[in-house]
Structure formats: C-alpha cells, structure tokens
Short mmCIF file of C-alpha atoms in Angstrom, two decimals:
data_model
loop_
_atom_site.label_atom_id
_atom_site.label_comp_id
_atom_site.label_asym_id
_atom_site.label_seq_id
_atom_site.Cartn_x
_atom_site.Cartn_y
_atom_site.Cartn_z
CA MET A 1 -0.02 -0.03 0.14
CA GLN A 2 2.76 2.35 0.87
CA ARG A 3 4.38 1.79 -2.42
CA ARG A 4 1.20 2.53 -4.18
CA ARG A 5 0.74 5.85 -2.24
CA LEU A 6 4.37 6.95 -3.14
CA LEU A 7 3.81 6.50 -6.63
CA CYS A 8 0.80 8.55 -6.31
CA GLN A 9 2.56 11.22 -4.32
CA LEU A 10 5.41 11.42 -6.61
CA GLY A 11 3.30 11.60 -9.98
CA PHE A 12 1.09 14.31 -8.43
CA PHE A 13 4.28 16.05 -7.09
CA ALA A 14 5.51 16.11 -10.82
CA LEU A 15 2.26 17.49 -12.00
CA PHE A 16 2.40 20.20 -9.62
CA LEU A 17 5.65 21.66 -10.58
CA LEU A 18 4.99 21.04 -14.38
CA ALA A 19 1.51 22.28 -14.70
CA PRO A 20 2.36 25.98 -15.25
CA ALA A 21 5.14 25.33 -17.74
CA LEU A 22 2.64 22.99 -19.78
CA ASP A 23 -0.10 25.35 -19.59
CA LEU A 24 -2.12 22.62 -17.96
CA LEU A 25 -3.34 25.08 -15.30
CA ARG A 26 -2.35 28.58 -14.55
CA PHE A 27 -3.55 32.18 -14.55
CA ASP A 28 -1.67 34.61 -16.40
CA LEU A 29 -2.03 37.89 -14.71
CA THR A 30 -0.25 39.83 -17.44
CA GLU A 31 -2.96 38.86 -19.96
CA THR A 32 -5.90 38.16 -17.23
CA GLN A 33 -6.08 34.72 -18.96
CA LEU A 34 -6.82 31.58 -17.56
CA TRP A 35 -5.23 28.49 -19.02
CA VAL A 36 -6.30 24.90 -18.80
CA LEU A 37 -5.20 22.02 -20.43
CA GLY A 38 -3.20 24.11 -23.03
CA GLN A 39 -6.09 26.10 -23.95
CA ARG A 40 -7.25 29.43 -23.51
CA TRP A 41 -10.21 29.57 -21.20
CA THR A 42 -12.66 32.13 -22.01
CA LEU A 43 -16.04 33.21 -20.78
CA GLY A 44 -17.03 35.45 -23.76
CA LEU A 45 -16.84 38.48 -21.95
CA ASP A 46 -14.68 40.29 -24.52
CA ALA A 47 -17.10 39.19 -27.29
CA LEU A 48 -19.90 40.76 -25.43
CA ARG A 49 -17.96 44.04 -25.14
CA ALA A 50 -17.26 43.92 -28.73
CA GLY A 51 -20.83 43.42 -29.48
CA THR A 52 -20.47 39.76 -31.22
CA ARG A 53 -22.40 37.93 -28.47
CA SER A 54 -25.70 38.71 -26.81
CA ALA A 55 -25.86 38.97 -23.10
CA PRO A 56 -28.06 35.32 -22.82
CA GLU A 57 -25.23 33.77 -24.75
CA VAL A 58 -22.64 35.03 -22.21
CA ALA A 59 -24.76 34.20 -19.27
CA ALA A 60 -25.24 30.48 -20.85
CA GLY A 61 -21.33 30.39 -21.56
CA LEU A 62 -20.64 31.56 -17.86
CA PHE A 63 -22.89 28.54 -16.64
CA TRP A 64 -21.61 25.91 -18.80
CA ARG A 65 -17.79 26.91 -18.72
CA ALA A 66 -17.39 28.35 -15.26
CA LEU A 67 -20.10 27.76 -12.58
CA LEU A 68 -21.19 24.00 -13.58
CA PRO A 69 -17.52 22.81 -13.90
CA ALA A 70 -16.70 24.37 -10.58
CA LEU A 71 -19.74 22.95 -8.82
CA VAL A 72 -19.02 19.34 -10.40
CA LEU A 73 -15.32 19.65 -9.27
CA VAL A 74 -16.11 20.93 -5.63
CA ALA A 75 -19.20 18.25 -5.27
CA ALA A 76 -16.72 15.36 -6.36
CA PHE A 77 -13.84 16.51 -4.11
CA LEU A 78 -16.44 16.78 -1.31
CA ALA A 79 -17.92 13.34 -1.86
CA VAL A 80 -14.46 11.46 -1.61
CA ALA A 81 -13.87 13.13 1.76
CA TRP A 82 -17.17 12.44 2.96
CA ARG A 83 -16.70 8.81 2.46
CA TRP A 84 -12.90 8.43 2.91
CA GLY A 85 -11.61 11.64 4.71
CA ARG A 86 -8.79 13.55 3.91
CA LEU A 87 -7.68 10.97 1.11
CA TYR A 88 -6.17 13.95 -1.09
CA CYS A 89 -3.66 14.98 1.52
CA GLY A 90 -2.36 11.66 2.53
CA TRP A 91 -2.14 10.33 -1.23
CA LEU A 92 -1.97 13.29 -3.61
CA CYS A 93 -0.85 16.71 -1.66
CA PRO A 94 2.47 17.87 -2.81
CA HIS A 95 2.94 19.73 0.70
CA PHE A 96 2.40 16.69 2.63
CA SER A 97 4.53 14.80 0.50
CA LEU A 98 7.61 17.05 1.32
CA VAL A 99 6.33 17.03 5.16
CA GLU A 100 6.98 12.97 5.00
CA GLY A 101 10.22 13.47 3.37
CA LEU A 102 11.51 16.15 5.93
CA ASN A 103 10.53 14.23 8.74
CA ALA A 104 12.72 11.20 7.80
CA VAL A 105 15.63 13.41 7.46
CA LEU A 106 15.08 15.46 10.75
CA ARG A 107 14.66 12.20 12.29
CA ARG A 108 18.10 11.09 11.42
CA ALA A 109 19.46 14.47 12.49
CA CYS A 110 17.71 14.57 15.93
CA GLY A 111 15.75 11.23 16.58
CA ARG A 112 12.41 13.14 16.17
CA LEU A 113 9.81 14.18 13.50
CA SER A 114 9.26 17.66 14.96
CA LEU A 115 11.85 20.31 16.47
CA TRP A 116 8.88 20.77 19.12
CA GLU A 117 8.78 17.34 20.69
CA ARG A 118 11.02 15.39 22.98
CA PRO A 119 12.84 12.53 21.48
CA SER A 120 13.02 9.08 23.08
CA ALA A 121 16.35 7.61 24.38
CA ALA A 122 16.37 5.38 21.74
CA ASP A 123 15.83 7.89 19.08
CA ALA A 124 18.19 10.31 20.82
CA ALA A 125 21.09 7.70 20.67
CA ARG A 126 20.62 6.96 16.78
CA ALA A 127 20.86 10.84 15.97
CA ASP A 128 23.48 11.83 13.71
CA ALA A 129 24.29 15.53 13.45
CA ARG A 130 25.94 15.32 10.09
CA TRP A 131 21.99 15.28 8.90
CA TRP A 132 21.32 18.82 10.20
CA PRO A 133 22.82 20.71 7.05
CA VAL A 134 20.92 18.54 4.81
CA PHE A 135 17.76 19.13 6.71
CA GLY A 136 18.45 22.98 6.61
CA LEU A 137 19.40 22.84 2.63
CA LEU A 138 16.32 20.78 1.92
CA CYS A 139 13.97 23.34 3.72
CA LEU A 140 15.82 26.32 2.00
CA GLY A 141 15.90 24.39 -1.55
CA PHE A 142 12.07 23.57 -1.32
CA GLY A 143 11.30 26.82 0.03
CA PHE A 144 12.63 28.50 -3.02
CA VAL A 145 11.11 25.89 -5.51
CA TRP A 146 7.41 26.42 -3.90
CA ALA A 147 7.94 30.15 -4.21
CA PHE A 148 8.93 29.93 -7.80
CA THR A 149 6.34 27.34 -8.56
CA LEU A 150 3.77 29.55 -7.15
CA LEU A 151 4.95 32.80 -9.05
CA SER A 152 4.97 30.57 -12.40
CA TYR A 153 1.04 29.98 -11.72
CA LEU A 154 0.62 33.87 -12.05
CA LEU A 155 3.36 34.84 -14.51
CA PRO A 156 4.41 33.37 -17.83
CA PRO A 157 6.82 30.27 -16.77
CA ALA A 158 9.08 31.13 -20.08
CA ARG A 159 9.72 34.62 -19.04
CA LEU A 160 10.25 33.70 -15.36
CA TRP A 161 12.89 30.89 -16.32
CA ALA A 162 14.70 33.31 -18.71
CA HIS A 163 14.79 36.05 -16.27
CA LEU A 164 15.96 33.79 -13.57
CA LEU A 165 18.78 32.10 -15.67
CA ALA A 166 19.78 35.31 -17.25
CA GLY A 167 20.08 36.88 -13.41
CA GLN A 168 17.55 39.58 -14.46
CA LEU A 169 14.64 39.17 -12.38
CA THR A 170 12.54 42.31 -12.06
CA LEU A 171 12.15 43.92 -8.76
CA GLY A 172 8.42 42.63 -8.29
CA GLU A 173 9.66 38.88 -9.02
CA ALA A 174 12.64 39.22 -6.62
CA ARG A 175 10.67 40.60 -3.99
CA PHE A 176 7.99 37.78 -4.40
CA LEU A 177 10.72 35.05 -4.34
CA GLY A 178 12.43 36.45 -1.56
CA VAL A 179 9.74 36.85 0.81
CA ALA A 180 8.01 33.80 -0.20
CA THR A 181 11.28 31.64 0.03
CA VAL A 182 11.97 32.97 3.64
CA VAL A 183 8.19 32.01 4.74
CA PHE A 184 8.22 28.63 3.26
CA THR A 185 11.54 27.81 4.43
CA LEU A 186 10.53 28.63 7.99
CA GLU A 187 7.29 26.88 7.63
CA PHE A 188 8.91 23.64 6.26
CA ALA A 189 11.47 23.91 9.06
CA LEU A 190 9.07 25.00 12.10
CA ALA A 191 5.52 24.43 11.44
CA ARG A 192 4.92 22.10 8.73
CA HIS A 193 2.92 19.70 10.91
CA LEU A 194 0.70 22.77 12.50
CA PHE A 195 0.27 23.91 8.76
CA CYS A 196 -1.40 20.40 7.75
CA ARG A 197 -3.30 20.08 10.96
CA PHE A 198 -4.66 23.60 11.54
CA GLY A 199 -3.70 26.18 8.86
CA CYS A 200 -4.59 24.31 5.31
CA ALA A 201 -8.21 25.21 4.19
CA VAL A 202 -8.00 22.56 1.97
CA GLY A 203 -7.43 19.98 4.67
CA LEU A 204 -10.03 21.64 7.07
CA PHE A 205 -12.99 21.41 4.68
CA GLN A 206 -12.21 17.75 4.10
CA SER A 207 -11.92 16.78 7.80
CA LEU A 208 -15.09 18.88 8.50
CA VAL A 209 -17.03 16.91 5.94
CA TRP A 210 -15.49 13.59 7.08
CA MET A 211 -16.34 14.32 10.65
CA ALA A 212 -20.12 14.83 9.79
CA ASN A 213 -20.23 11.26 8.23
CA PRO A 214 -20.61 8.43 10.74
CA ARG A 215 -20.08 5.96 8.02
CA GLY A 216 -16.86 7.46 6.66
CA MET A 217 -13.54 5.43 6.79
CA VAL A 218 -12.12 5.30 10.20
CA VAL A 219 -8.86 3.46 11.73
CA ALA A 220 -10.36 0.93 14.04
CA PHE A 221 -8.44 -0.68 17.06
CA ARG A 222 -9.06 -4.12 18.30
CA ARG A 223 -8.95 -3.11 21.89
CA GLU A 224 -9.70 -6.62 22.99
CA ARG A 225 -6.34 -7.26 21.78
CA ALA A 226 -4.63 -3.98 23.52
CA ARG A 227 -2.13 -6.18 25.61
CA ASP A 228 -0.36 -7.19 22.31
CA CYS A 229 0.57 -3.46 22.09
CA ARG A 230 3.00 -4.23 24.78
CA GLY A 231 5.25 -6.04 22.50
CA CYS A 232 4.97 -3.64 19.87
CA HIS A 233 8.31 -2.57 18.24
CA THR A 234 9.81 -2.19 14.93
CA ALA A 235 12.90 -0.83 13.40
CA ALA A 236 11.52 2.72 13.23
CA ALA A 237 10.12 2.38 16.60
CA PRO A 238 12.36 0.40 19.22
CA ALA A 239 10.54 1.58 22.03
CA GLY A 240 7.21 0.54 20.94
CA SER A 241 4.00 2.61 20.12
CA ALA A 242 4.93 1.97 16.48
CA CYS A 243 1.48 3.42 15.20
CA ASP A 244 2.21 6.69 17.08
CA VAL A 245 5.57 6.98 15.88
CA GLY A 246 4.54 6.10 12.06
CA CYS A 247 2.02 9.03 12.03
CA PRO A 248 3.67 11.74 10.16
CA LEU A 249 1.32 14.28 11.80
CA ARG A 250 1.90 13.30 15.37
CA LEU A 251 -1.68 12.03 15.88
CA HIS A 252 -2.48 8.72 17.96
CA PRO A 253 -4.39 6.38 15.80
CA ARG A 254 -5.70 4.27 18.68
CA HIS A 255 -7.88 7.37 19.72
CA LEU A 256 -11.40 8.06 18.86
CA LYS A 257 -12.46 9.48 15.71
CA ARG A 258 -13.12 13.06 16.93
CA MET A 259 -9.31 13.10 18.21
CA MET A 260 -8.10 12.13 14.90
CA PHE A 261 -9.76 15.24 13.18
CA ALA A 262 -6.63 15.90 11.08
CA CYS A 263 -6.09 12.22 10.24
CA VAL A 264 -4.94 12.27 6.33
CA GLN A 265 -5.71 8.58 5.65
CA CYS A 266 -2.10 7.66 5.00
CA GLY A 267 -2.04 4.24 6.54
CA ARG A 268 1.37 4.54 7.88
CA CYS A 269 -0.22 3.53 11.13
CA LEU A 270 -1.63 0.43 9.89
CA SER A 271 1.48 -0.44 7.91
CA ALA A 272 3.46 0.09 11.23
CA CYS A 273 0.95 -2.22 13.13
CA GLN A 274 1.05 -4.86 10.50
CA THR A 275 4.86 -5.14 10.66
CA SER A 276 5.14 -4.93 14.32
CA GLN A 277 2.20 -7.66 14.80
CA ALA A 278 3.70 -10.02 11.86
CA ARG A 279 6.74 -10.41 14.21
CA HIS A 280 4.75 -12.32 16.39
CA GLY A 281 2.62 -14.19 13.92
CA GLN A 282 -0.56 -11.95 14.62
CA PRO A 283 -2.70 -9.94 12.63
CA PRO A 284 -2.68 -6.19 12.85
CA LEU A 285 -4.73 -4.46 15.77
CA LEU A 286 -5.62 -1.36 13.16
CA THR A 287 -7.61 -1.67 10.34
CA TRP A 288 -9.66 0.61 8.15
CA GLN A 289 -13.24 0.38 8.77
CA VAL A 290 -16.29 1.85 6.22
CA ASP A 291 -20.00 2.05 6.15
CA ALA A 292 -21.66 0.16 8.76
CA ASP A 293 -18.46 -1.29 10.30
CA ALA A 294 -17.35 2.54 10.83
CA VAL A 295 -20.49 3.52 12.52
CA ARG A 296 -20.02 0.34 15.06
CA GLU A 297 -16.37 0.92 15.56
CA THR A 298 -17.39 4.93 16.35
CA LEU A 299 -20.19 3.65 18.91
CA ARG A 300 -18.06 1.30 20.47
CA GLN A 301 -15.31 3.92 20.89
CA ARG A 302 -17.84 6.27 22.51
CA ARG A 303 -19.00 3.49 24.89
CA GLU A 304 -15.47 2.62 26.02
CA ALA A 305 -14.66 6.19 26.47
CA LEU A 306 -17.53 6.69 28.73
CA ALA A 307 -17.03 3.48 30.42
CA HIS A 308 -13.39 4.59 31.30
CA SER A 309 -14.32 8.26 32.28
CA PRO A 310 -14.66 9.22 35.97
CA PRO A 311 -17.86 9.71 37.29
CA PRO A 312 -19.29 13.42 37.82
CA SER A 313 -18.51 14.66 41.32
CA GLN A 314 -21.44 15.25 43.51
CA GLU A 315 -21.57 18.68 45.26
CA PRO A 316 -23.02 18.61 48.62
CA HIS A 317 -26.35 20.37 49.26
#
C-alpha cells in the first residue's frame, strides 16, 4: 500500500511542478487569462463588449464553462472526503509529501519528527548531527522551489525562467521570490505539521465533511487485543508505539475519531502495526473500517470512552 501511495505522491508532485510550464493550469496576470489543459479558457466577456455575442449567450457560457464545472469539481472532491476523509492530503498533496520527506531527514538528524517534541532515548542515541545541514538545505531549497512554482502559476513560466537564468529578475519578481522563500523555509522547518493540521483550508474542509459522516472510513483498533501493544516495536520504533511513531502528523491512531480530526488516511499507522504484529505471527490491531463497520467502531469507541471516564463529582447540598 505504501508503495502505491508513494507512486501517487510522486506523480502528483511532478504534475504540481510542471503544470504551469505545460499550460495545464495557470492564471496569467499579464494577460488576465486562465489556461486549462493547454487552451485559453474564456467566458465570452470580450465578445460581449465587442458586440459579437448577446448577454444571454454569455450568461449561458458562464454557466456551462465556469459555474457548472466548478460545482462538479467541488462536489466530487467533497464526496471523496465524505466517504474516505482527507484522502487527497495523504495520497496526493505535494505539501504533505514534503512533510513526510523532511520528517525522515529530521529523524536522522535529531531522532524526532518535529523540533517541538522530545526524542525518546532510543531515537536520541541514533541521532546523527551530520544530517542537520541536509535538513536545512532541503528546507531552503524546497522553500525556493515552492515560491518559484507558485509565481509561475501567475506569470508566464518561460519569461520567469529566462529572467532567473539570466539573473535579470524584475524588482517585483525578486521581492516575491525572496519573501516567499523565507516564509516557506520557516514553515517547512518549524511549522509544517501545524500547517497541515490547522492552517490548510483544503484539509480543514475535508476534515469537517468527514467528521459529519458517521459512516466515513476510520482507523479501527481491536481493543480486546490491547495487551499485544506491549510487545510492539519496529526498526523505526524500537521503544514501542509503532503506530504513534509512524503517524507523520503526530496523531495517536488508537484514539477516538474526534481526536483524529486531522487524519490524512495515509495508512502509515496501519503499515507499522502490521509490521510489528507480523513479528509475533499475529494479525494487525489497526484496520480501516467504512460504512456500517465504521458506525459500529465509532459507537464502540464512545461506549468505551464513557466507561473509562470518571463519574461526575457530587456537590454537597
């Protein structure tokens, strides 16, 4: 599963970088022109001003060429989120792909996935300070790549490349690239998890839609076998809790659905659990459940949470 997900991520990452240069999708501010799939996307407003098309014809064009495609695209996107959650984030999103890559490099440097968490003793012992320059250069390099790519969605890519290679960027281009590179570099180094969990509007709307659907796909934990977690360990998590360590967003997959609001359905926790339990010849404790099974899992989690919650205190009269 993780290999298929990696292929999807790499393919979409390449599409994200190349789409402006291939005119697959960009909005040219210099011409006030939208390009889609190599074609100029017009709504007929110029023809209306020139008097070659009537207002009803232009209104029909606005509906068929703008409003309807937008509604279909949004509806399809939210339908996927309704059933499977933040599937786009975990399987396609270029930013999340970069988050996972930087996590792996930072773990080599200091034994943790974020600068804001404490490393375990085992991870700290395996830390190698020689990876710190690699982590810093990757943050800086991808910060510039992100800034340049976003600018190429707004200005002609051929002109941008010519200016960059000739060292003749305009003042506006240089300012945008400089400021955006600094912002993205700091975000990649210090706040990449926070952005995915709380700052990304695309991810937030997916999570809200998914949380509203009790039949949406959830990570189910076989709590009756919870004792098997005591022997859990993998090469990446020698101290145990392989599912927690495997989560790129630092979530705890064995918690309730409402505690997994930012889950991107990447399946890293499932793969880690499967690897750990396979060492003991046991099936994994974590599985994906959807539809009626997801409803039963959510209800079971709620019952267990209520059973383990302390009783309300009684105030004396």
